[in-house]
PDB file of N, CA and C in Angstrom:
ATOM      1  N   ARG A   1       7.023   7.866 -39.173  1.00 77.00           N
ATOM      2  CA  ARG A   1       7.531   9.165 -38.803  1.00 77.00           C
ATOM      3  C   ARG A   1       6.935  10.215 -39.727  1.00 77.00           C
ATOM      4  N   CYS A   2       6.764  11.407 -39.239  1.00 85.00           N
ATOM      5  CA  CYS A   2       6.163  12.491 -40.006  1.00 85.00           C
ATOM      6  C   CYS A   2       7.099  13.697 -40.033  1.00 85.00           C
ATOM      7  N   TRP A   3       7.339  14.220 -41.229  1.00 86.00           N
ATOM      8  CA  TRP A   3       8.170  15.414 -41.381  1.00 86.00           C
ATOM      9  C   TRP A   3       7.324  16.531 -41.967  1.00 86.00           C
ATOM     10  N   PHE A   4       7.589  17.751 -41.529  1.00 90.00           N
ATOM     11  CA  PHE A   4       7.011  18.930 -42.146  1.00 90.00           C
ATOM     12  C   PHE A   4       8.154  19.598 -42.890  1.00 90.00           C
ATOM     13  N   VAL A   5       8.071  19.575 -44.207  1.00 91.00           N
ATOM     14  CA  VAL A   5       9.188  20.007 -45.043  1.00 91.00           C
ATOM     15  C   VAL A   5       8.712  21.119 -45.972  1.00 91.00           C
ATOM     16  N   LYS A   6       9.496  22.159 -46.077  1.00 94.00           N
ATOM     17  CA  LYS A   6       9.201  23.197 -47.057  1.00 94.00           C
ATOM     18  C   LYS A   6       9.541  22.641 -48.432  1.00 94.00           C
ATOM     19  N   ILE A   7       8.662  22.871 -49.378  1.00 93.00           N
ATOM     20  CA  ILE A   7       8.850  22.351 -50.735  1.00 93.00           C
ATOM     21  C   ILE A   7      10.203  22.773 -51.290  1.00 93.00           C
ATOM     22  N   LYS A   8      10.621  23.994 -51.018  1.00 95.00           N
ATOM     23  CA  LYS A   8      11.881  24.488 -51.564  1.00 95.00           C
ATOM     24  C   LYS A   8      13.100  23.731 -51.022  1.00 95.00           C
ATOM     25  N   ASN A   9      12.930  22.972 -49.932  1.00 96.00           N
ATOM     26  CA  ASN A   9      14.041  22.204 -49.352  1.00 96.00           C
ATOM     27  C   ASN A   9      14.168  20.804 -49.942  1.00 96.00           C
ATOM     28  N   ILE A  10      13.221  20.398 -50.764  1.00 97.00           N
ATOM     29  CA  ILE A  10      13.292  19.081 -51.417  1.00 97.00           C
ATOM     30  C   ILE A  10      14.216  19.209 -52.617  1.00 97.00           C
ATOM     31  N   SER A  11      15.269  18.391 -52.653  1.00 97.00           N
ATOM     32  CA  SER A  11      16.229  18.469 -53.750  1.00 97.00           C
ATOM     33  C   SER A  11      15.949  17.458 -54.851  1.00 97.00           C
ATOM     34  N   LEU A  12      15.389  16.297 -54.484  1.00 98.00           N
ATOM     35  CA  LEU A  12      15.230  15.204 -55.435  1.00 98.00           C
ATOM     36  C   LEU A  12      14.079  14.306 -55.000  1.00 98.00           C
ATOM     37  N   LEU A  13      13.347  13.792 -55.969  1.00 98.00           N
ATOM     38  CA  LEU A  13      12.340  12.761 -55.737  1.00 98.00           C
ATOM     39  C   LEU A  13      12.679  11.621 -56.681  1.00 98.00           C
ATOM     40  N   GLU A  14      12.680  10.402 -56.137  1.00 98.00           N
ATOM     41  CA  GLU A  14      13.119   9.252 -56.924  1.00 98.00           C
ATOM     42  C   GLU A  14      12.128   8.101 -56.775  1.00 98.00           C
ATOM     43  N   SER A  15      11.721   7.537 -57.900  1.00 97.00           N
ATOM     44  CA  SER A  15      10.775   6.433 -57.909  1.00 97.00           C
ATOM     45  C   SER A  15      11.408   5.166 -57.341  1.00 97.00           C
ATOM     46  N   LYS A  16      10.682   4.498 -56.465  1.00 95.00           N
ATOM     47  CA  LYS A  16      11.078   3.216 -55.878  1.00 95.00           C
ATOM     48  C   LYS A  16       9.852   2.309 -55.921  1.00 95.00           C
ATOM     49  N   GLY A  17       9.564   1.788 -57.105  1.00 90.00           N
ATOM     50  CA  GLY A  17       8.369   0.957 -57.263  1.00 90.00           C
ATOM     51  C   GLY A  17       7.123   1.802 -57.115  1.00 90.00           C
ATOM     52  N   ASN A  18       6.230   1.422 -56.196  1.00 89.00           N
ATOM     53  CA  ASN A  18       5.004   2.189 -55.951  1.00 89.00           C
ATOM     54  C   ASN A  18       5.215   3.327 -54.962  1.00 89.00           C
ATOM     55  N   TYR A  19       6.448   3.521 -54.535  1.00 95.00           N
ATOM     56  CA  TYR A  19       6.778   4.552 -53.566  1.00 95.00           C
ATOM     57  C   TYR A  19       7.669   5.604 -54.222  1.00 95.00           C
ATOM     58  N   THR A  20       7.833   6.723 -53.529  1.00 97.00           N
ATOM     59  CA  THR A  20       8.767   7.759 -53.961  1.00 97.00           C
ATOM     60  C   THR A  20       9.661   8.097 -52.786  1.00 97.00           C
ATOM     61  N   GLN A  21      10.952   8.125 -53.053  1.00 97.00           N
ATOM     62  CA  GLN A  21      11.913   8.537 -52.032  1.00 97.00           C
ATOM     63  C   GLN A  21      12.114  10.041 -52.185  1.00 97.00           C
ATOM     64  N   VAL A  22      11.918  10.773 -51.084  1.00 97.00           N
ATOM     65  CA  VAL A  22      11.999  12.233 -51.091  1.00 97.00           C
ATOM     66  C   VAL A  22      13.279  12.642 -50.362  1.00 97.00           C
ATOM     67  N   PHE A  23      14.147  13.379 -51.070  1.00 97.00           N
ATOM     68  CA  PHE A  23      15.438  13.800 -50.512  1.00 97.00           C
ATOM     69  C   PHE A  23      15.330  15.248 -50.026  1.00 97.00           C
ATOM     70  N   PHE A  24      15.594  15.480 -48.745  1.00 96.00           N
ATOM     71  CA  PHE A  24      15.630  16.831 -48.181  1.00 96.00           C
ATOM     72  C   PHE A  24      16.559  16.809 -46.976  1.00 96.00           C
ATOM     73  N   ASP A  25      17.308  17.896 -46.806  1.00 92.00           N
ATOM     74  CA  ASP A  25      18.308  17.983 -45.740  1.00 92.00           C
ATOM     75  C   ASP A  25      19.131  16.696 -45.741  1.00 92.00           C
ATOM     76  N   ASN A  26      19.214  15.992 -44.633  1.00 91.00           N
ATOM     77  CA  ASN A  26      19.944  14.715 -44.580  1.00 91.00           C
ATOM     78  C   ASN A  26      18.980  13.533 -44.518  1.00 91.00           C
ATOM     79  N   ASN A  27      17.757  13.741 -44.919  1.00 94.00           N
ATOM     80  CA  ASN A  27      16.727  12.712 -44.847  1.00 94.00           C
ATOM     81  C   ASN A  27      16.321  12.256 -46.243  1.00 94.00           C
ATOM     82  N   LYS A  28      15.830  11.027 -46.325  1.00 95.00           N
ATOM     83  CA  LYS A  28      15.298  10.500 -47.589  1.00 95.00           C
ATOM     84  C   LYS A  28      14.265   9.408 -47.323  1.00 95.00           C
ATOM     85  N   PRO A  29      13.129   9.806 -46.763  1.00 95.00           N
ATOM     86  CA  PRO A  29      12.079   8.829 -46.470  1.00 95.00           C
ATOM     87  C   PRO A  29      11.347   8.370 -47.726  1.00 95.00           C
ATOM     88  N   LEU A  30      10.722   7.198 -47.614  1.00 95.00           N
ATOM     89  CA  LEU A  30       9.848   6.694 -48.672  1.00 95.00           C
ATOM     90  C   LEU A  30       8.430   7.159 -48.388  1.00 95.00           C
ATOM     91  N   VAL A  31       7.750   7.618 -49.429  1.00 94.00           N
ATOM     92  CA  VAL A  31       6.383   8.102 -49.318  1.00 94.00           C
ATOM     93  C   VAL A  31       5.509   7.232 -50.210  1.00 94.00           C
ATOM     94  N   GLN A  32       4.328   6.882 -49.733  1.00 94.00           N
ATOM     95  CA  GLN A  32       3.447   5.989 -50.476  1.00 94.00           C
ATOM     96  C   GLN A  32       2.624   6.760 -51.509  1.00 94.00           C
ATOM     97  N   LYS A  33       3.318   7.456 -52.391  1.00 95.00           N
ATOM     98  CA  LYS A  33       2.723   8.172 -53.520  1.00 95.00           C
ATOM     99  C   LYS A  33       3.626   7.936 -54.720  1.00 95.00           C
ATOM    100  N   SER A  34       3.053   7.948 -55.904  1.00 95.00           N
ATOM    101  CA  SER A  34       3.848   7.715 -57.110  1.00 95.00           C
ATOM    102  C   SER A  34       4.577   8.989 -57.530  1.00 95.00           C
ATOM    103  N   LEU A  35       5.595   8.812 -58.342  1.00 96.00           N
ATOM    104  CA  LEU A  35       6.314   9.949 -58.892  1.00 96.00           C
ATOM    105  C   LEU A  35       5.387  10.777 -59.782  1.00 96.00           C
ATOM    106  N   ASN A  36       4.464  10.120 -60.476  1.00 95.00           N
ATOM    107  CA  ASN A  36       3.482  10.842 -61.291  1.00 95.00           C
ATOM    108  C   ASN A  36       2.625  11.782 -60.443  1.00 95.00           C
ATOM    109  N   HIS A  37       2.274  11.334 -59.241  1.00 95.00           N
ATOM    110  CA  HIS A  37       1.495  12.185 -58.338  1.00 95.00           C
ATOM    111  C   HIS A  37       2.271  13.457 -58.027  1.00 95.00           C
ATOM    112  N   PHE A  38       3.534  13.298 -57.646  1.00 96.00           N
ATOM    113  CA  PHE A  38       4.345  14.467 -57.299  1.00 96.00           C
ATOM    114  C   PHE A  38       4.535  15.385 -58.498  1.00 96.00           C
ATOM    115  N   GLU A  39       4.735  14.801 -59.663  1.00 95.00           N
ATOM    116  CA  GLU A  39       4.911  15.609 -60.867  1.00 95.00           C
ATOM    117  C   GLU A  39       3.670  16.467 -61.130  1.00 95.00           C
ATOM    118  N   SER A  40       2.501  15.939 -60.826  1.00 96.00           N
ATOM    119  CA  SER A  40       1.260  16.681 -61.086  1.00 96.00           C
ATOM    120  C   SER A  40       0.996  17.795 -60.068  1.00 96.00           C
ATOM    121  N   VAL A  41       1.579  17.719 -58.871  1.00 96.00           N
ATOM    122  CA  VAL A  41       1.288  18.725 -57.841  1.00 96.00           C
ATOM    123  C   VAL A  41       2.428  19.717 -57.599  1.00 96.00           C
ATOM    124  N   LEU A  42       3.629  19.405 -58.026  1.00 96.00           N
ATOM    125  CA  LEU A  42       4.757  20.313 -57.796  1.00 96.00           C
ATOM    126  C   LEU A  42       4.813  21.410 -58.851  1.00 96.00           C
ATOM    127  N   ASP A  43       5.367  22.542 -58.473  1.00 95.00           N
ATOM    128  CA  ASP A  43       5.522  23.700 -59.353  1.00 95.00           C
ATOM    129  C   ASP A  43       6.511  23.360 -60.470  1.00 95.00           C
ATOM    130  N   SER A  44       6.039  23.367 -61.710  1.00 92.00           N
ATOM    131  CA  SER A  44       6.891  22.974 -62.841  1.00 92.00           C
ATOM    132  C   SER A  44       7.963  24.004 -63.168  1.00 92.00           C
ATOM    133  N   SER A  45       7.895  25.191 -62.593  1.00 92.00           N
ATOM    134  CA  SER A  45       8.975  26.162 -62.800  1.00 92.00           C
ATOM    135  C   SER A  45      10.133  25.905 -61.841  1.00 92.00           C
ATOM    136  N   LEU A  46       9.912  25.078 -60.823  1.00 95.00           N
ATOM    137  CA  LEU A  46      10.942  24.764 -59.834  1.00 95.00           C
ATOM    138  C   LEU A  46      11.398  23.306 -59.919  1.00 95.00           C
ATOM    139  N   PHE A  47      10.480  22.412 -60.284  1.00 97.00           N
ATOM    140  CA  PHE A  47      10.783  20.982 -60.342  1.00 97.00           C
ATOM    141  C   PHE A  47      10.666  20.474 -61.772  1.00 97.00           C
ATOM    142  N   LEU A  48      11.588  19.597 -62.162  1.00 95.00           N
ATOM    143  CA  LEU A  48      11.604  19.052 -63.519  1.00 95.00           C
ATOM    144  C   LEU A  48      11.810  17.551 -63.467  1.00 95.00           C
ATOM    145  N   ARG A  49      10.943  16.830 -64.175  1.00 96.00           N
ATOM    146  CA  ARG A  49      11.129  15.385 -64.309  1.00 96.00           C
ATOM    147  C   ARG A  49      12.269  15.187 -65.291  1.00 96.00           C
ATOM    148  N   ILE A  50      13.378  14.715 -64.804  1.00 96.00           N
ATOM    149  CA  ILE A  50      14.615  14.671 -65.569  1.00 96.00           C
ATOM    150  C   ILE A  50      14.775  13.354 -66.332  1.00 96.00           C
ATOM    151  N   ASN A  51      14.105  12.321 -65.854  1.00 95.00           N
ATOM    152  CA  ASN A  51      14.080  11.011 -66.518  1.00 95.00           C
ATOM    153  C   ASN A  51      12.894  10.226 -65.957  1.00 95.00           C
ATOM    154  N   ARG A  52      12.770   8.965 -66.320  1.00 95.00           N
ATOM    155  CA  ARG A  52      11.605   8.177 -65.879  1.00 95.00           C
ATOM    156  C   ARG A  52      11.528   7.992 -64.369  1.00 95.00           C
ATOM    157  N   HIS A  53      12.663   8.106 -63.687  1.00 97.00           N
ATOM    158  CA  HIS A  53      12.708   7.754 -62.269  1.00 97.00           C
ATOM    159  C   HIS A  53      12.976   8.920 -61.316  1.00 97.00           C
ATOM    160  N   GLN A  54      13.227  10.115 -61.849  1.00 98.00           N
ATOM    161  CA  GLN A  54      13.640  11.195 -60.965  1.00 98.00           C
ATOM    162  C   GLN A  54      13.063  12.556 -61.355  1.00 98.00           C
ATOM    163  N   ILE A  55      12.731  13.322 -60.314  1.00 98.00           N
ATOM    164  CA  ILE A  55      12.335  14.719 -60.440  1.00 98.00           C
ATOM    165  C   ILE A  55      13.327  15.505 -59.599  1.00 98.00           C
ATOM    166  N   ILE A  56      13.853  16.599 -60.152  1.00 97.00           N
ATOM    167  CA  ILE A  56      14.811  17.394 -59.385  1.00 97.00           C
ATOM    168  C   ILE A  56      14.287  18.803 -59.157  1.00 97.00           C
ATOM    169  N   ASN A  57      14.796  19.396 -58.088  1.00 97.00           N
ATOM    170  CA  ASN A  57      14.579  20.807 -57.816  1.00 97.00           C
ATOM    171  C   ASN A  57      15.700  21.535 -58.547  1.00 97.00           C
ATOM    172  N   LEU A  58      15.357  22.398 -59.486  1.00 95.00           N
ATOM    173  CA  LEU A  58      16.355  23.076 -60.308  1.00 95.00           C
ATOM    174  C   LEU A  58      17.330  23.912 -59.496  1.00 95.00           C
ATOM    175  N   ASN A  59      16.931  24.367 -58.305  1.00 96.00           N
ATOM    176  CA  ASN A  59      17.812  25.168 -57.458  1.00 96.00           C
ATOM    177  C   ASN A  59      18.945  24.361 -56.835  1.00 96.00           C
ATOM    178  N   PHE A  60      18.870  23.041 -56.908  1.00 97.00           N
ATOM    179  CA  PHE A  60      19.900  22.198 -56.307  1.00 97.00           C
ATOM    180  C   PHE A  60      20.929  21.691 -57.321  1.00 97.00           C
ATOM    181  N   ILE A  61      20.837  22.146 -58.569  1.00 95.00           N
ATOM    182  CA  ILE A  61      21.816  21.733 -59.577  1.00 95.00           C
ATOM    183  C   ILE A  61      23.103  22.506 -59.359  1.00 95.00           C
ATOM    184  N   ASP A  62      24.200  21.771 -59.258  1.00 95.00           N
ATOM    185  CA  ASP A  62      25.515  22.382 -59.080  1.00 95.00           C
ATOM    186  C   ASP A  62      26.254  22.482 -60.413  1.00 95.00           C
ATOM    187  N   LYS A  63      26.193  21.411 -61.230  1.00 93.00           N
ATOM    188  CA  LYS A  63      26.903  21.381 -62.508  1.00 93.00           C
ATOM    189  C   LYS A  63      26.089  20.654 -63.560  1.00 93.00           C
ATOM    190  N   VAL A  64      26.255  21.088 -64.811  1.00 92.00           N
ATOM    191  CA  VAL A  64      25.696  20.400 -65.964  1.00 92.00           C
ATOM    192  C   VAL A  64      26.886  19.963 -66.805  1.00 92.00           C
ATOM    193  N   VAL A  65      26.974  18.660 -67.084  1.00 91.00           N
ATOM    194  CA  VAL A  65      28.136  18.104 -67.764  1.00 91.00           C
ATOM    195  C   VAL A  65      27.695  17.381 -69.030  1.00 91.00           C
ATOM    196  N   SER A  66      28.422  17.592 -70.133  1.00 88.00           N
ATOM    197  CA  SER A  66      28.157  16.826 -71.357  1.00 88.00           C
ATOM    198  C   SER A  66      28.452  15.372 -71.100  1.00 88.00           C
ATOM    199  N   TRP A  67      27.614  14.512 -71.672  1.00 82.00           N
ATOM    200  CA  TRP A  67      27.732  13.078 -71.455  1.00 82.00           C
ATOM    201  C   TRP A  67      27.743  12.393 -72.804  1.00 82.00           C
ATOM    202  N   PHE A  68      27.713  11.104 -72.850  1.00 81.00           N
ATOM    203  CA  PHE A  68      27.782  10.342 -74.087  1.00 81.00           C
ATOM    204  C   PHE A  68      26.621  10.638 -75.029  1.00 81.00           C
ATOM    205  N   ASN A  69      26.902  10.574 -76.335  1.00 81.00           N
ATOM    206  CA  ASN A  69      25.888  10.701 -77.391  1.00 81.00           C
ATOM    207  C   ASN A  69      25.014  11.947 -77.260  1.00 81.00           C
ATOM    208  N   GLY A  70      25.610  13.067 -76.838  1.00 80.00           N
ATOM    209  CA  GLY A  70      24.862  14.319 -76.734  1.00 80.00           C
ATOM    210  C   GLY A  70      23.990  14.440 -75.513  1.00 80.00           C
ATOM    211  N   LYS A  71      24.015  13.453 -74.640  1.00 85.00           N
ATOM    212  CA  LYS A  71      23.213  13.504 -73.421  1.00 85.00           C
ATOM    213  C   LYS A  71      23.927  14.361 -72.376  1.00 85.00           C
ATOM    214  N   LEU A  72      23.229  14.645 -71.294  1.00 92.00           N
ATOM    215  CA  LEU A  72      23.780  15.454 -70.205  1.00 92.00           C
ATOM    216  C   LEU A  72      23.721  14.696 -68.898  1.00 92.00           C
ATOM    217  N   LYS A  73      24.578  15.087 -67.992  1.00 94.00           N
ATOM    218  CA  LYS A  73      24.570  14.563 -66.637  1.00 94.00           C
ATOM    219  C   LYS A  73      24.543  15.762 -65.695  1.00 94.00           C
ATOM    220  N   LEU A  74      23.718  15.685 -64.659  1.00 95.00           N
ATOM    221  CA  LEU A  74      23.637  16.760 -63.675  1.00 95.00           C
ATOM    222  C   LEU A  74      24.290  16.324 -62.382  1.00 95.00           C
ATOM    223  N   LYS A  75      25.000  17.239 -61.766  1.00 96.00           N
ATOM    224  CA  LYS A  75      25.542  16.976 -60.437  1.00 96.00           C
ATOM    225  C   LYS A  75      24.824  17.924 -59.484  1.00 96.00           C
ATOM    226  N   LEU A  76      24.163  17.336 -58.493  1.00 96.00           N
ATOM    227  CA  LEU A  76      23.448  18.142 -57.503  1.00 96.00           C
ATOM    228  C   LEU A  76      24.418  18.619 -56.424  1.00 96.00           C
ATOM    229  N   LYS A  77      24.016  19.628 -55.688  1.00 95.00           N
ATOM    230  CA  LYS A  77      24.856  20.172 -54.611  1.00 95.00           C
ATOM    231  C   LYS A  77      25.177  19.120 -53.554  1.00 95.00           C
ATOM    232  N   SER A  78      24.340  18.094 -53.445  1.00 94.00           N
ATOM    233  CA  SER A  78      24.561  17.007 -52.482  1.00 94.00           C
ATOM    234  C   SER A  78      25.615  16.021 -52.980  1.00 94.00           C
ATOM    235  N   GLY A  79      26.036  16.153 -54.254  1.00 93.00           N
ATOM    236  CA  GLY A  79      27.009  15.232 -54.829  1.00 93.00           C
ATOM    237  C   GLY A  79      26.379  14.136 -55.681  1.00 93.00           C
ATOM    238  N   ILE A  80      25.075  14.005 -55.632  1.00 95.00           N
ATOM    239  CA  ILE A  80      24.369  12.992 -56.426  1.00 95.00           C
ATOM    240  C   ILE A  80      24.460  13.364 -57.902  1.00 95.00           C
ATOM    241  N   GLU A  81      24.770  12.372 -58.745  1.00 95.00           N
ATOM    242  CA  GLU A  81      24.832  12.587 -60.183  1.00 95.00           C
ATOM    243  C   GLU A  81      23.637  11.909 -60.852  1.00 95.00           C
ATOM    244  N   ILE A  82      23.027  12.607 -61.802  1.00 95.00           N
ATOM    245  CA  ILE A  82      21.817  12.121 -62.454  1.00 95.00           C
ATOM    246  C   ILE A  82      21.959  12.275 -63.963  1.00 95.00           C
ATOM    247  N   GLU A  83      21.650  11.210 -64.675  1.00 94.00           N
ATOM    248  CA  GLU A  83      21.676  11.256 -66.137  1.00 94.00           C
ATOM    249  C   GLU A  83      20.347  11.797 -66.642  1.00 94.00           C
ATOM    250  N   VAL A  84      20.415  12.764 -67.546  1.00 94.00           N
ATOM    251  CA  VAL A  84      19.226  13.394 -68.110  1.00 94.00           C
ATOM    252  C   VAL A  84      18.744  12.564 -69.303  1.00 94.00           C
ATOM    253  N   SER A  85      17.441  12.344 -69.390  1.00 92.00           N
ATOM    254  CA  SER A  85      16.894  11.603 -70.526  1.00 92.00           C
ATOM    255  C   SER A  85      17.073  12.420 -71.804  1.00 92.00           C
ATOM    256  N   ARG A  86      17.046  11.740 -72.931  1.00 88.00           N
ATOM    257  CA  ARG A  86      17.171  12.438 -74.221  1.00 88.00           C
ATOM    258  C   ARG A  86      16.069  13.480 -74.380  1.00 88.00           C
ATOM    259  N   ARG A  87      14.884  13.143 -73.926  1.00 87.00           N
ATOM    260  CA  ARG A  87      13.731  14.041 -74.056  1.00 87.00           C
ATOM    261  C   ARG A  87      13.947  15.350 -73.297  1.00 87.00           C
ATOM    262  N   GLN A  88      14.592  15.301 -72.152  1.00 91.00           N
ATOM    263  CA  GLN A  88      14.767  16.498 -71.323  1.00 91.00           C
ATOM    264  C   GLN A  88      16.087  17.232 -71.581  1.00 91.00           C
ATOM    265  N   THR A  89      16.970  16.644 -72.371  1.00 90.00           N
ATOM    266  CA  THR A  89      18.270  17.262 -72.633  1.00 90.00           C
ATOM    267  C   THR A  89      18.115  18.657 -73.244  1.00 90.00           C
ATOM    268  N   ASP A  90      17.238  18.802 -74.231  1.00 87.00           N
ATOM    269  CA  ASP A  90      17.056  20.111 -74.857  1.00 87.00           C
ATOM    270  C   ASP A  90      16.511  21.139 -73.871  1.00 87.00           C
ATOM    271  N   ARG A  91      15.624  20.715 -73.001  1.00 88.00           N
ATOM    272  CA  ARG A  91      15.062  21.648 -72.004  1.00 88.00           C
ATOM    273  C   ARG A  91      16.150  22.135 -71.045  1.00 88.00           C
ATOM    274  N   ILE A  92      17.008  21.234 -70.601  1.00 88.00           N
ATOM    275  CA  ILE A  92      18.113  21.624 -69.711  1.00 88.00           C
ATOM    276  C   ILE A  92      19.071  22.560 -70.440  1.00 88.00           C
ATOM    277  N   LYS A  93      19.367  22.254 -71.691  1.00 86.00           N
ATOM    278  CA  LYS A  93      20.254  23.127 -72.474  1.00 86.00           C
ATOM    279  C   LYS A  93      19.670  24.520 -72.602  1.00 86.00           C
ATOM    280  N   ASP A  94      18.360  24.612 -72.806  1.00 87.00           N
ATOM    281  CA  ASP A  94      17.696  25.909 -72.896  1.00 87.00           C
ATOM    282  C   ASP A  94      17.713  26.647 -71.552  1.00 87.00           C
ATOM    283  N   LEU A  95      17.424  25.931 -70.482  1.00 85.00           N
ATOM    284  CA  LEU A  95      17.397  26.553 -69.158  1.00 85.00           C
ATOM    285  C   LEU A  95      18.741  27.147 -68.760  1.00 85.00           C
ATOM    286  N   PHE A  96      19.814  26.430 -69.076  1.00 81.00           N
ATOM    287  CA  PHE A  96      21.148  26.851 -68.655  1.00 81.00           C
ATOM    288  C   PHE A  96      21.980  27.440 -69.790  1.00 81.00           C
ATOM    289  N   ARG A  97      21.325  27.629 -70.952  1.00 79.00           N
ATOM    290  CA  ARG A  97      22.007  28.176 -72.127  1.00 79.00           C
ATOM    291  C   ARG A  97      23.311  27.426 -72.363  1.00 79.00           C
ATOM    292  N   PHE A  98      23.201  26.117 -72.366  1.00 70.00           N
ATOM    293  CA  PHE A  98      24.350  25.199 -72.465  1.00 70.00           C
ATOM    294  C   PHE A  98      24.661  24.906 -73.905  1.00 70.00           C
TER     295      PHE A  98
END
């Protein structure tokens, strides 16, 4: 199946082995490209690699919550919760003045 999706409608990209699952609207197809590929082509002012397995669209963040050991957890507007890696915690804190 083929979808034509506006980049701004993608909320999350998640690594699934050699594939990437792309979340948009109510769809989440697997694409035969690596997460590294998407990270290299997406606008870094809109998309952030939040941990080893996920890239998020910053416009889809609903809440930023303090988590264990100074880490953060993000809740997306879709209800999906994502743990932020230690490396990206400071960047999220800066972005949201947390």
